[in-house]
């Protein structure tokens, strides 16, 4: 937690950075000063012993999230963060009633495009988008580690799963914009989204499972049948290791621009189906 926290202090724009270590629903709250890099609670130097004593940090995770004390602590953190940052306007309408993308969402994607050239820059705006599409407590947006096809110990990226009552209702796999330019990376995106379907069909209770492969904000929409394991659009031949793919392989198959009106209408159609079927 502390190593990760120290790295984040450098890029936090607020006076204080909060961090929470959760062991189940039992929490330890950290607070870092972005000017001095001091962190509370302070580091226990006894941790430098070769053998960590059995009682080391015992009872330091003492805050039960689901208690009133836990609620009050989270409320205090949220209030401090809200008061320290520049005010921003909330999205005024629900996704169900909206007819186009709100400026706040467009701004969120535009801001992330100025960041590093890695798909992780899109995790936050896509997460915000899916939570706006499915605001009910019956739905949750869950990060899913995408591992290698031949090794489950290597995490390549994070996909987002929309869950309802423990069942998968939609999946979204994100890659950076640069993936759309080459046949080899388009092939990798195609293989990965199909493996996500096949690996998770058995956790979907809907007649149709929607999946989206997003290369930046350019989308390819898939529909899978959990009963037959069929996926539309059908798969093309999959390249064997070492195969040199033609540069036009799967060209123009990612053809829906998310932030366009067509993209809005497509997401609206997907959400309407999921909300009616789940």
C-alpha positions as semicolon CSV with decimal commas, in nm:
position;residue;x (nm);y (nm);z (nm)
1;X;0,000;0,000;0,000
2;X;0,275;0,249;0,097
3;X;0,480;0,195;-0,221
4;X;0,173;0,255;-0,436
5;X;0,071;0,550;-0,219
6;X;0,410;0,721;-0,251
7;X;0,394;0,698;-0,630
8;X;0,046;0,852;-0,638
9;X;0,143;1,144;-0,411
10;X;0,350;1,286;-0,698
11;X;0,051;1,322;-0,930
12;X;-0,227;1,407;-0,685
13;X;-0,354;1,766;-0,738
14;X;-0,515;1,792;-0,393
15;X;-0,347;1,892;-0,065
16;X;-0,423;1,551;0,084
17;X;-0,438;1,208;-0,075
18;X;-0,647;0,944;0,097
19;X;-0,582;0,574;0,061
20;X;-0,774;0,281;0,200
21;X;-0,640;-0,067;0,258
22;X;-0,938;-0,301;0,281
23;X;-0,899;-0,652;0,419
24;X;-1,245;-0,769;0,336
25;X;-1,469;-0,500;0,485
26;X;-1,217;-0,407;0,755
27;X;-1,029;-0,090;0,671
28;X;-0,712;0,099;0,748
29;X;-0,721;0,461;0,631
30;X;-0,406;0,644;0,516
31;X;-0,367;1,016;0,459
32;X;-0,074;1,167;0,269
33;X;0,039;1,529;0,243
34;X;0,121;1,596;-0,123
35;X;0,352;1,885;-0,032
36;X;0,570;1,710;0,227
37;X;0,511;1,346;0,127
38;X;0,438;1,268;0,491
39;X;0,193;0,990;0,550
40;X;-0,033;0,908;0,840
41;X;-0,021;0,670;1,014
42;X;0,362;0,680;1,009
43;X;0,571;0,380;0,906
44;X;0,665;0,139;1,182
45;X;1,042;0,107;1,145
46;X;1,037;-0,226;1,330
47;X;0,916;-0,372;1,000
48;X;1,280;-0,368;0,887
49;X;1,349;-0,670;1,105
50;X;1,431;-0,976;0,900
51;X;1,153;-1,176;1,059
52;X;0,823;-0,994;1,096
53;X;0,684;-1,058;1,444
54;X;0,351;-1,235;1,461
55;X;0,183;-0,937;1,623
56;X;0,316;-0,685;1,368
57;X;0,039;-0,434;1,274
58;X;-0,209;-0,632;1,476
59;X;-0,537;-0,443;1,525
60;X;-0,431;-0,170;1,279
61;X;-0,720;-0,263;1,050
62;X;-0,982;-0,162;1,301
63;X;-1,251;0,018;1,104
64;X;-1,553;-0,188;0,998
65;X;-1,680;-0,041;0,674
66;X;-2,042;-0,145;0,728
67;X;-2,064;0,011;1,074
68;X;-2,179;0,364;1,150
69;X;-1,818;0,454;1,223
70;X;-1,722;0,327;0,879
71;X;-1,996;0,533;0,716
72;X;-1,889;0,845;0,904
73;X;-1,525;0,796;0,802
74;X;-1,612;0,755;0,433
75;X;-1,840;1,058;0,455
76;X;-1,556;1,264;0,605
77;X;-1,316;1,157;0,328
78;X;-1,566;1,238;0,053
79;X;-1,638;1,579;0,206
80;X;-1,268;1,665;0,229
81;X;-1,206;1,563;-0,134
82;X;-1,514;1,750;-0,262
83;X;-1,421;2,069;-0,079
84;X;-1,059;2,062;-0,203
85;X;-1,124;2,023;-0,574
86;X;-1,276;2,265;-0,824
87;X;-1,654;2,239;-0,837
88;X;-1,799;2,053;-1,133
89;X;-2,154;2,019;-1,254
90;X;-2,332;1,688;-1,219
91;X;-2,498;1,520;-1,516
92;X;-2,849;1,654;-1,494
93;X;-3,041;1,375;-1,666
94;X;-3,041;0,999;-1,642
95;X;-2,907;0,790;-1,927
96;X;-3,258;0,656;-1,978
97;X;-3,392;1,007;-2,048
98;X;-3,088;1,146;-2,230
99;X;-3,084;1,192;-2,608
100;X;-2,711;1,264;-2,652
101;X;-2,385;1,247;-2,462
102;X;-2,361;1,507;-2,184
103;X;-2,072;1,758;-2,201
104;X;-1,929;1,624;-1,874
105;X;-1,873;1,278;-2,024
106;X;-1,724;1,417;-2,343
107;X;-1,490;1,629;-2,132
108;X;-1,386;1,325;-1,926
109;X;-1,278;1,135;-2,239
110;X;-1,108;1,443;-2,384
111;X;-0,907;1,494;-2,065
112;X;-0,786;1,134;-2,060
113;X;-0,671;1,154;-2,422
114;X;-0,408;1,402;-2,306
115;X;-0,256;1,142;-2,074
116;X;-0,017;0,853;-2,132
117;X;-0,045;0,633;-2,440
118;X;-0,185;0,334;-2,254
119;X;-0,532;0,186;-2,230
120;X;-0,535;0,253;-1,855
121;X;-0,612;0,618;-1,929
122;X;-0,957;0,507;-2,046
123;X;-1,046;0,300;-1,739
124;X;-1,194;0,595;-1,548
125;X;-1,419;0,747;-1,820
126;X;-1,548;0,407;-1,931
127;X;-1,619;0,319;-1,569
128;X;-1,808;0,647;-1,529
129;X;-2,000;0,579;-1,850
130;X;-2,112;0,232;-1,744
131;X;-2,215;0,351;-1,399
132;X;-2,423;0,624;-1,563
133;X;-2,585;0,366;-1,793
134;X;-2,664;0,132;-1,503
135;X;-2,713;0,349;-1,191
136;X;-2,938;0,107;-1,004
137;X;-2,805;-0,076;-0,698
138;X;-2,901;-0,393;-0,887
139;X;-2,600;-0,338;-1,116
140;X;-2,229;-0,316;-1,047
141;X;-1,933;-0,232;-1,270
142;X;-1,654;-0,473;-1,181
143;X;-1,291;-0,461;-1,304
144;X;-1,178;-0,795;-1,446
145;X;-0,812;-0,887;-1,489
146;X;-0,739;-1,003;-1,844
147;X;-0,466;-1,265;-1,828
148;X;-0,264;-1,433;-2,099
149;X;-0,427;-1,711;-2,295
150;X;-0,151;-1,954;-2,193
151;X;-0,066;-1,803;-1,854
152;X;-0,308;-1,691;-1,584
153;X;-0,023;-1,535;-1,386
154;X;0,033;-1,243;-1,624
155;X;-0,223;-0,961;-1,625
156;X;-0,226;-0,781;-1,958
157;X;-0,508;-0,534;-1,906
158;X;-0,835;-0,470;-1,726
159;X;-1,180;-0,529;-1,874
160;X;-1,502;-0,398;-1,720
161;X;-1,788;-0,636;-1,644
162;X;-2,141;-0,518;-1,573
163;X;-2,295;-0,755;-1,318
164;X;-2,653;-0,789;-1,199
165;X;-2,727;-0,999;-0,891
166;X;-2,401;-1,186;-0,940
167;X;-2,460;-1,257;-1,309
168;X;-2,273;-1,108;-1,605
169;X;-2,488;-0,890;-1,832
170;X;-2,225;-0,702;-2,038
171;X;-1,850;-0,690;-2,089
172;X;-1,622;-0,418;-2,223
173;X;-1,258;-0,464;-2,319
174;X;-1,046;-0,149;-2,362
175;X;-0,731;-0,093;-2,561
176;X;-0,546;0,225;-2,656
177;X;-0,622;0,411;-2,980
178;X;-0,303;0,285;-3,144
179;X;-0,437;-0,071;-3,160
180;X;-0,667;0,021;-3,448
181;X;-0,381;0,105;-3,685
182;X;-0,230;-0,244;-3,733
183;X;-0,369;-0,579;-3,838
184;X;-0,167;-0,760;-3,570
185;X;-0,311;-0,556;-3,282
186;X;-0,663;-0,572;-3,423
187;X;-0,621;-0,950;-3,432
188;X;-0,510;-0,953;-3,066
189;X;-0,811;-0,743;-2,966
190;X;-1,040;-0,979;-3,159
191;X;-0,893;-1,288;-2,994
192;X;-0,909;-1,134;-2,647
193;X;-1,275;-1,028;-2,661
194;X;-1,378;-1,371;-2,788
195;X;-1,188;-1,544;-2,508
196;X;-1,367;-1,318;-2,259
197;X;-1,697;-1,436;-2,406
198;X;-1,607;-1,804;-2,399
199;X;-1,465;-1,787;-2,047
200;X;-1,771;-1,611;-1,905
201;X;-2,072;-1,735;-2,101
202;X;-2,159;-1,967;-1,811
203;X;-2,201;-1,672;-1,572
204;X;-2,455;-1,493;-1,796
205;X;-2,826;-1,557;-1,741
206;X;-2,954;-1,343;-2,032
207;X;-3,045;-1,482;-2,375
208;X;-2,792;-1,242;-2,532
209;X;-2,461;-1,127;-2,385
210;X;-2,332;-0,801;-2,529
211;X;-1,960;-0,735;-2,545
212;X;-1,773;-0,430;-2,667
213;X;-1,416;-0,412;-2,788
214;X;-1,303;-0,051;-2,756
215;X;-0,986;0,065;-2,930
216;X;-0,973;0,408;-2,776
217;X;-1,326;0,531;-2,838
218;X;-1,377;0,332;-3,158
219;X;-1,599;0,033;-3,093
220;X;-1,683;-0,309;-3,229
221;X;-2,001;-0,452;-3,080
222;X;-2,043;-0,827;-3,030
223;X;-2,350;-1,033;-2,939
224;X;-2,304;-1,377;-2,785
225;X;-2,552;-1,657;-2,724
226;X;-2,474;-1,826;-2,390
227;X;-2,681;-2,132;-2,489
228;X;-2,499;-2,208;-2,814
229;X;-2,168;-2,020;-2,757
230;X;-2,217;-1,850;-3,093
231;X;-2,084;-1,494;-3,130
232;X;-2,185;-1,232;-3,383
233;X;-2,011;-1,111;-3,589
234;X;-1,866;-1,457;-3,661
235;X;-1,495;-1,504;-3,612
236;X;-1,254;-1,499;-3,901
237;X;-0,957;-1,729;-3,914
238;X;-0,732;-1,680;-3,613
239;X;-0,367;-1,621;-3,682
240;X;-0,124;-1,887;-3,563
241;X;0,183;-1,773;-3,367
242;X;0,440;-1,633;-3,606
243;X;0,186;-1,563;-3,881
244;X;0,243;-1,236;-4,065
245;X;-0,096;-1,069;-4,097
246;X;-0,181;-0,845;-4,391
247;X;-0,204;-0,478;-4,288
248;X;-0,571;-0,467;-4,385
249;X;-0,671;-0,760;-4,160
250;X;-0,997;-0,671;-3,982
251;X;-0,968;-0,321;-4,122
252;X;-1,278;-0,103;-4,067
253;X;-1,434;-0,361;-3,833
254;X;-1,414;-0,113;-3,544
255;X;-1,648;0,137;-3,705
256;X;-1,863;0,292;-3,431
257;X;-1,729;0,612;-3,273
258;X;-1,849;0,603;-2,913
259;X;-1,871;0,979;-2,870
260;X;-2,081;1,031;-3,185
261;X;-2,459;1,025;-3,197
262;X;-2,436;0,680;-3,356
263;X;-2,229;0,565;-3,060
264;X;-2,481;0,707;-2,815
265;X;-2,769;0,536;-2,995
266;X;-2,582;0,203;-2,995
267;X;-2,513;0,219;-2,622
268;X;-2,873;0,324;-2,560
269;X;-2,997;0,017;-2,748
270;X;-2,767;-0,215;-2,553
271;X;-2,870;-0,068;-2,216
272;X;-3,241;-0,088;-2,305
273;X;-3,208;-0,458;-2,384
274;X;-3,014;-0,538;-2,066
275;X;-3,251;-0,342;-1,841
276;X;-3,555;-0,513;-1,991
277;X;-3,409;-0,864;-1,992
278;X;-3,238;-0,874;-1,651
